[in-house]
Amino acid sequence: MDELRKLFFDDVWEEISKSAKSFPLSEIRIRVGKPIRCAANGKFVYVSKIASEKDVSRVLDVATGYSAYSASDAALKGYLHYYGGVRIGITGEGVTDGGKLMNVKSVSSLCIRIPTDAAGVFEKLADSVFSGGAVKNTAIVSPPFGGKTTMLRSMVRFASKTGANVLVLDERYELSGSGAFDLGENTDVMLGASKSVFFENVVRSMNPDVIAVDEIYAEREAEELVKIANSGIKIFYTVHGDSLKRLEFSDTKKLFDVTEVGILLTKIPSPGTVKEVKRFA
């Protein structure tokens, strides 16, 4: 929390602390000219402070170590990572050349996502995913902010406790929180690498029993996971969706043939609520 506090001027943090003192923060939205909004557990409150361009600049300066180059690079990617797995989404006025985004100026909005952990959220589902002691290829499906990363983290921790060697791709520094979250004694983490590098190089060299990957989107990513599953390595992965049928009818549908268990999460009444668990094989 101390590192999070550094992102804000004292008066802004004081307002945030007052408004959000009754629940742990999961998100802070800063929009120039509008009240700052804090959220947790599917609920939100507005801070009386109206955000200014200086407030936005303060967050970017601290998060990038006052590096103009880092701030520009982060704006092009649309986000940057901060201590403890905090991720800051960035929007503003895009500058393009030939249809390619070259720069983002006049940053006007920030979405600061604060990862949370929940010990034991997976244990009640363990019999489905670890049937007879054997790990199953498992997909976690949820809408955005539905708790899938928290559930995946809990699954990784549980698998590690069984003695399995678990290899995690933490592409955006959220699963491990850059070391802030315990993923188990038998877990190895690759930070910041792209999925293509992870699939092609890291998996082969680390010889894991299980791999865990957050947010599978593209067909090529699904194809790589299928290859890994067919080689005998078990897979845990997450996708966005509001139904387990999303696994059958999407760009990642090739994964469905090797997926053995699906877990559907919902945000109602709160993120991470298990709506359905289904065995496919």
CSV table of C-alpha atoms in Angstrom, one decimal:
chain,number,residue,atom,x,y,z
A,1,MET,CA,0.0,0.0,0.0
A,2,ASP,CA,2.9,2.3,0.6
A,3,GLU,CA,4.1,2.0,-3.0
A,4,LEU,CA,0.6,2.6,-4.2
A,5,ARG,CA,0.4,5.7,-2.1
A,6,LYS,CA,3.5,7.2,-3.8
A,7,LEU,CA,1.6,7.4,-7.1
A,8,PHE,CA,-0.6,10.3,-5.7
A,9,PHE,CA,-0.2,13.7,-4.2
A,10,ASP,CA,-0.9,13.7,-0.5
A,11,ASP,CA,-4.3,15.4,-0.8
A,12,VAL,CA,-5.4,13.0,-3.5
A,13,TRP,CA,-4.4,9.9,-1.5
A,14,GLU,CA,-6.1,11.3,1.6
A,15,GLU,CA,-9.4,11.5,-0.3
A,16,ILE,CA,-8.9,8.0,-1.8
A,17,SER,CA,-8.2,6.6,1.7
A,18,LYS,CA,-11.3,8.2,3.1
A,19,SER,CA,-13.6,7.0,0.4
A,20,ALA,CA,-12.2,3.5,0.2
A,21,LYS,CA,-11.4,2.7,3.8
A,22,SER,CA,-14.3,0.3,4.1
A,23,PHE,CA,-13.1,-2.2,1.5
A,24,PRO,CA,-9.8,-3.3,-0.1
A,25,LEU,CA,-9.1,-1.5,-3.4
A,26,SER,CA,-9.1,-3.3,-6.7
A,27,GLU,CA,-9.2,-0.4,-9.1
A,28,ILE,CA,-8.7,3.4,-9.2
A,29,ARG,CA,-9.8,5.3,-12.3
A,30,ILE,CA,-8.4,8.8,-13.0
A,31,ARG,CA,-10.1,10.9,-15.7
A,32,VAL,CA,-9.0,14.5,-16.2
A,33,GLY,CA,-11.8,16.8,-15.2
A,34,LYS,CA,-13.9,14.1,-13.5
A,35,PRO,CA,-14.1,12.7,-9.9
A,36,ILE,CA,-11.6,9.9,-9.2
A,37,ARG,CA,-13.4,6.5,-8.9
A,38,CYS,CA,-12.4,3.7,-6.6
A,39,ALA,CA,-13.7,0.1,-6.9
A,40,ALA,CA,-13.7,-3.2,-5.1
A,41,ASN,CA,-15.9,-6.3,-5.0
A,42,GLY,CA,-18.0,-5.1,-7.8
A,43,LYS,CA,-18.9,-1.8,-6.0
A,44,PHE,CA,-17.5,1.7,-6.6
A,45,VAL,CA,-17.4,5.1,-4.9
A,46,TYR,CA,-16.5,8.5,-6.2
A,47,VAL,CA,-13.8,10.6,-4.5
A,48,SER,CA,-14.7,14.3,-4.1
A,49,LYS,CA,-11.4,15.2,-5.7
A,50,ILE,CA,-11.6,16.2,-9.4
A,51,ALA,CA,-8.7,14.8,-11.2
A,52,SER,CA,-6.3,17.2,-13.0
A,53,GLU,CA,-3.6,16.7,-15.6
A,54,LYS,CA,-1.1,17.1,-12.8
A,55,ASP,CA,-2.6,14.1,-11.0
A,56,VAL,CA,-2.2,12.0,-14.2
A,57,SER,CA,1.4,13.2,-14.7
A,58,ARG,CA,2.2,12.4,-11.1
A,59,VAL,CA,1.1,8.8,-11.5
A,60,LEU,CA,3.1,8.3,-14.7
A,61,ASP,CA,6.2,10.1,-13.4
A,62,VAL,CA,6.4,7.9,-10.2
A,63,ALA,CA,5.4,4.7,-12.0
A,64,THR,CA,8.1,5.1,-14.7
A,65,GLY,CA,10.8,6.5,-12.4
A,66,TYR,CA,10.4,9.9,-14.1
A,67,SER,CA,11.5,8.5,-17.4
A,68,ALA,CA,9.9,10.2,-20.4
A,69,TYR,CA,11.0,7.3,-22.6
A,70,SER,CA,9.4,4.7,-20.4
A,71,ALA,CA,6.2,6.8,-20.2
A,72,SER,CA,6.0,7.1,-24.0
A,73,ASP,CA,6.7,3.4,-24.5
A,74,ALA,CA,4.0,2.5,-21.9
A,75,ALA,CA,1.5,4.7,-23.6
A,76,LEU,CA,2.1,3.0,-26.9
A,77,LYS,CA,1.5,-0.4,-25.3
A,78,GLY,CA,-1.5,0.9,-23.5
A,79,TYR,CA,-0.3,0.0,-20.0
A,80,LEU,CA,2.6,-0.1,-17.7
A,81,HIS,CA,3.3,-2.3,-14.7
A,82,TYR,CA,4.2,-1.0,-11.2
A,83,TYR,CA,5.2,-2.6,-7.9
A,84,GLY,CA,3.3,-5.5,-6.5
A,85,GLY,CA,1.6,-6.5,-9.8
A,86,VAL,CA,-0.2,-3.1,-10.1
A,87,ARG,CA,-1.1,-2.5,-13.8
A,88,ILE,CA,-1.9,1.0,-15.1
A,89,GLY,CA,-3.9,1.3,-18.3
A,90,ILE,CA,-3.4,4.5,-20.3
A,91,THR,CA,-5.5,6.3,-22.8
A,92,GLY,CA,-5.2,9.7,-24.5
A,93,GLU,CA,-4.8,11.3,-27.9
A,94,GLY,CA,-3.2,8.9,-30.4
A,95,VAL,CA,-0.7,10.1,-33.0
A,96,THR,CA,-0.6,7.9,-36.1
A,97,ASP,CA,1.5,7.6,-39.3
A,98,GLY,CA,0.3,5.4,-42.1
A,99,GLY,CA,-2.3,3.8,-39.8
A,100,LYS,CA,0.4,2.9,-37.2
A,101,LEU,CA,0.2,4.3,-33.7
A,102,MET,CA,3.4,6.3,-33.2
A,103,ASN,CA,2.7,8.1,-29.9
A,104,VAL,CA,0.0,8.9,-27.3
A,105,LYS,CA,-0.1,12.5,-26.2
A,106,SER,CA,-2.3,14.4,-23.7
A,107,VAL,CA,-2.9,11.3,-21.6
A,108,SER,CA,-6.4,11.8,-20.1
A,109,SER,CA,-7.4,8.6,-18.4
A,110,LEU,CA,-5.7,6.0,-16.2
A,111,CYS,CA,-7.0,2.7,-14.9
A,112,ILE,CA,-5.0,1.5,-12.0
A,113,ARG,CA,-5.7,-2.2,-11.3
A,114,ILE,CA,-4.6,-3.5,-8.0
A,115,PRO,CA,-4.3,-7.3,-7.8
A,116,THR,CA,-5.8,-9.1,-4.8
A,117,ASP,CA,-5.2,-12.6,-3.5
A,118,ALA,CA,-7.7,-14.9,-1.8
A,119,ALA,CA,-6.2,-17.9,0.0
A,120,GLY,CA,-8.0,-21.2,-0.5
A,121,VAL,CA,-10.5,-20.1,-3.2
A,122,PHE,CA,-9.6,-23.1,-5.3
A,123,GLU,CA,-9.6,-25.8,-2.6
A,124,LYS,CA,-13.3,-26.6,-2.9
A,125,LEU,CA,-12.9,-27.2,-6.6
A,126,ALA,CA,-9.8,-29.4,-6.2
A,127,ASP,CA,-11.6,-32.7,-6.6
A,128,SER,CA,-12.7,-31.7,-10.1
A,129,VAL,CA,-9.3,-30.5,-11.3
A,130,PHE,CA,-7.2,-33.1,-9.4
A,131,SER,CA,-9.4,-36.1,-9.9
A,132,GLY,CA,-7.8,-39.1,-8.3
A,133,GLY,CA,-4.7,-37.0,-7.7
A,134,ALA,CA,-4.2,-36.4,-11.5
A,135,VAL,CA,-4.0,-32.8,-12.7
A,136,LYS,CA,-6.5,-32.0,-15.5
A,137,ASN,CA,-6.2,-29.5,-18.3
A,138,THR,CA,-8.3,-26.7,-17.0
A,139,ALA,CA,-9.8,-23.5,-18.4
A,140,ILE,CA,-11.1,-20.6,-16.3
A,141,VAL,CA,-13.7,-18.5,-18.0
A,142,SER,CA,-14.9,-15.2,-16.7
A,143,PRO,CA,-15.9,-11.7,-17.8
A,144,PRO,CA,-13.3,-8.9,-17.3
A,145,PHE,CA,-12.6,-8.3,-13.6
A,146,GLY,CA,-14.4,-11.6,-12.8
A,147,GLY,CA,-11.7,-13.1,-10.7
A,148,LYS,CA,-10.0,-15.4,-13.1
A,149,THR,CA,-6.4,-14.4,-12.4
A,150,THR,CA,-7.0,-14.8,-8.6
A,151,MET,CA,-8.5,-18.3,-9.3
A,152,LEU,CA,-5.5,-19.2,-11.5
A,153,ARG,CA,-3.1,-18.1,-8.9
A,154,SER,CA,-4.8,-20.3,-6.3
A,155,MET,CA,-4.7,-23.2,-8.7
A,156,VAL,CA,-1.0,-22.8,-9.3
A,157,ARG,CA,-0.3,-22.7,-5.6
A,158,PHE,CA,-2.4,-25.8,-5.0
A,159,ALA,CA,-0.7,-27.7,-7.9
A,160,SER,CA,2.7,-26.7,-6.5
A,161,LYS,CA,1.8,-28.1,-3.1
A,162,THR,CA,1.2,-31.5,-4.7
A,163,GLY,CA,4.9,-31.6,-5.8
A,164,ALA,CA,4.2,-30.9,-9.4
A,165,ASN,CA,6.7,-28.6,-11.2
A,166,VAL,CA,4.6,-25.6,-12.3
A,167,LEU,CA,5.8,-23.1,-14.9
A,168,VAL,CA,4.0,-19.8,-15.0
A,169,LEU,CA,4.1,-17.1,-17.7
A,170,ASP,CA,3.5,-13.8,-15.9
A,171,GLU,CA,3.3,-11.7,-19.0
A,172,ARG,CA,1.9,-8.6,-17.3
A,173,TYR,CA,3.3,-9.0,-13.8
A,174,GLU,CA,-0.1,-9.8,-12.4
A,175,LEU,CA,0.0,-13.5,-11.4
A,176,SER,CA,3.0,-13.2,-9.2
A,177,GLY,CA,2.7,-9.5,-8.5
A,178,SER,CA,6.5,-9.3,-9.2
A,179,GLY,CA,7.0,-11.7,-6.3
A,180,ALA,CA,4.3,-10.1,-4.0
A,181,PHE,CA,2.2,-13.3,-4.2
A,182,ASP,CA,3.2,-16.8,-3.1
A,183,LEU,CA,2.8,-19.2,-6.0
A,184,GLY,CA,4.4,-22.2,-4.2
A,185,GLU,CA,7.8,-23.8,-3.6
A,186,ASN,CA,7.7,-25.8,-6.8
A,187,THR,CA,6.7,-23.0,-9.1
A,188,ASP,CA,8.9,-21.2,-11.6
A,189,VAL,CA,7.9,-17.9,-13.0
A,190,MET,CA,8.8,-16.2,-16.4
A,191,LEU,CA,8.2,-12.5,-16.0
A,192,GLY,CA,7.4,-10.1,-18.9
A,193,ALA,CA,8.0,-12.5,-21.8
A,194,SER,CA,5.6,-12.7,-24.7
A,195,LYS,CA,3.6,-15.9,-25.1
A,196,SER,CA,5.5,-16.8,-28.3
A,197,VAL,CA,8.8,-16.7,-26.6
A,198,PHE,CA,7.4,-18.6,-23.6
A,199,PHE,CA,5.9,-21.3,-25.8
A,200,GLU,CA,8.9,-21.7,-28.1
A,201,ASN,CA,11.8,-21.5,-25.7
A,202,VAL,CA,11.0,-21.5,-22.0
A,203,VAL,CA,8.6,-24.4,-21.8
A,204,ARG,CA,11.1,-26.7,-23.6
A,205,SER,CA,14.0,-25.7,-21.4
A,206,MET,CA,12.2,-25.9,-18.0
A,207,ASN,CA,10.6,-29.3,-18.4
A,208,PRO,CA,7.4,-28.6,-16.3
A,209,ASP,CA,4.6,-30.9,-15.3
A,210,VAL,CA,2.1,-28.0,-15.5
A,211,ILE,CA,2.1,-24.6,-17.2
A,212,ALA,CA,-0.2,-21.7,-16.4
A,213,VAL,CA,-1.0,-18.9,-18.8
A,214,ASP,CA,-3.4,-16.0,-18.2
A,215,GLU,CA,-5.6,-14.5,-20.9
A,216,ILE,CA,-5.5,-16.6,-24.1
A,217,TYR,CA,-6.9,-14.6,-27.0
A,218,ALA,CA,-5.4,-15.5,-30.4
A,219,GLU,CA,-5.8,-18.7,-32.4
A,220,ARG,CA,-2.0,-19.1,-32.7
A,221,GLU,CA,-1.8,-19.0,-28.8
A,222,ALA,CA,-4.4,-21.7,-28.6
A,223,GLU,CA,-2.5,-23.8,-31.2
A,224,GLU,CA,0.7,-23.6,-29.1
A,225,LEU,CA,-1.2,-24.7,-26.0
A,226,VAL,CA,-2.7,-27.7,-27.8
A,227,LYS,CA,0.8,-28.8,-28.8
A,228,ILE,CA,2.0,-28.5,-25.3
A,229,ALA,CA,-0.9,-30.4,-23.9
A,230,ASN,CA,-0.4,-33.2,-26.5
A,231,SER,CA,3.2,-33.5,-25.4
A,232,GLY,CA,2.0,-34.6,-21.9
A,233,ILE,CA,2.3,-31.3,-20.0
A,234,LYS,CA,-0.9,-30.2,-18.2
A,235,ILE,CA,-2.2,-26.8,-18.9
A,236,PHE,CA,-4.1,-24.2,-16.8
A,237,TYR,CA,-5.3,-21.2,-18.8
A,238,THR,CA,-7.9,-18.3,-18.7
A,239,VAL,CA,-10.1,-16.7,-21.3
A,240,HIS,CA,-12.7,-13.9,-21.2
A,241,GLY,CA,-16.3,-15.0,-21.5
A,242,ASP,CA,-19.7,-15.4,-19.8
A,243,SER,CA,-20.3,-19.0,-20.7
A,244,LEU,CA,-18.3,-22.3,-20.9
A,245,LYS,CA,-19.7,-22.5,-24.5
A,246,ARG,CA,-17.2,-19.8,-25.3
A,247,LEU,CA,-14.6,-22.6,-25.3
A,248,GLU,CA,-16.3,-24.3,-28.1
A,249,PHE,CA,-17.2,-21.3,-30.3
A,250,SER,CA,-14.3,-18.8,-30.5
A,251,ASP,CA,-10.8,-18.3,-32.0
A,252,THR,CA,-9.5,-20.5,-29.2
A,253,LYS,CA,-11.9,-23.4,-29.9
A,254,LYS,CA,-9.0,-25.8,-30.9
A,255,LEU,CA,-8.2,-25.8,-27.2
A,256,PHE,CA,-11.6,-27.3,-26.4
A,257,ASP,CA,-10.5,-30.8,-27.6
A,258,VAL,CA,-7.7,-31.0,-25.0
A,259,THR,CA,-9.6,-29.2,-22.2
A,260,GLU,CA,-10.8,-31.6,-19.5
A,261,VAL,CA,-12.4,-29.2,-17.0
A,262,GLY,CA,-14.0,-25.8,-17.3
A,263,ILE,CA,-14.6,-23.3,-14.5
A,264,LEU,CA,-17.0,-20.4,-15.1
A,265,LEU,CA,-16.7,-17.4,-12.8
A,266,THR,CA,-19.1,-14.5,-12.5
A,267,LYS,CA,-18.9,-11.0,-10.9
A,268,ILE,CA,-22.3,-11.5,-9.2
A,269,PRO,CA,-22.7,-11.1,-6.2
A,270,SER,CA,-18.9,-10.5,-6.2
A,271,PRO,CA,-15.9,-11.2,-8.4
A,272,GLY,CA,-14.7,-14.8,-8.2
A,273,THR,CA,-18.1,-16.4,-7.6
A,274,VAL,CA,-18.1,-19.9,-9.1
A,275,LYS,CA,-21.1,-20.3,-11.4
A,276,GLU,CA,-20.3,-23.6,-13.0
A,277,VAL,CA,-17.7,-26.4,-13.0
A,278,LYS,CA,-17.9,-28.9,-15.9
A,279,ARG,CA,-15.9,-31.9,-16.9
A,280,PHE,CA,-15.4,-32.4,-20.6
A,281,ALA,CA,-13.3,-35.5,-20.3
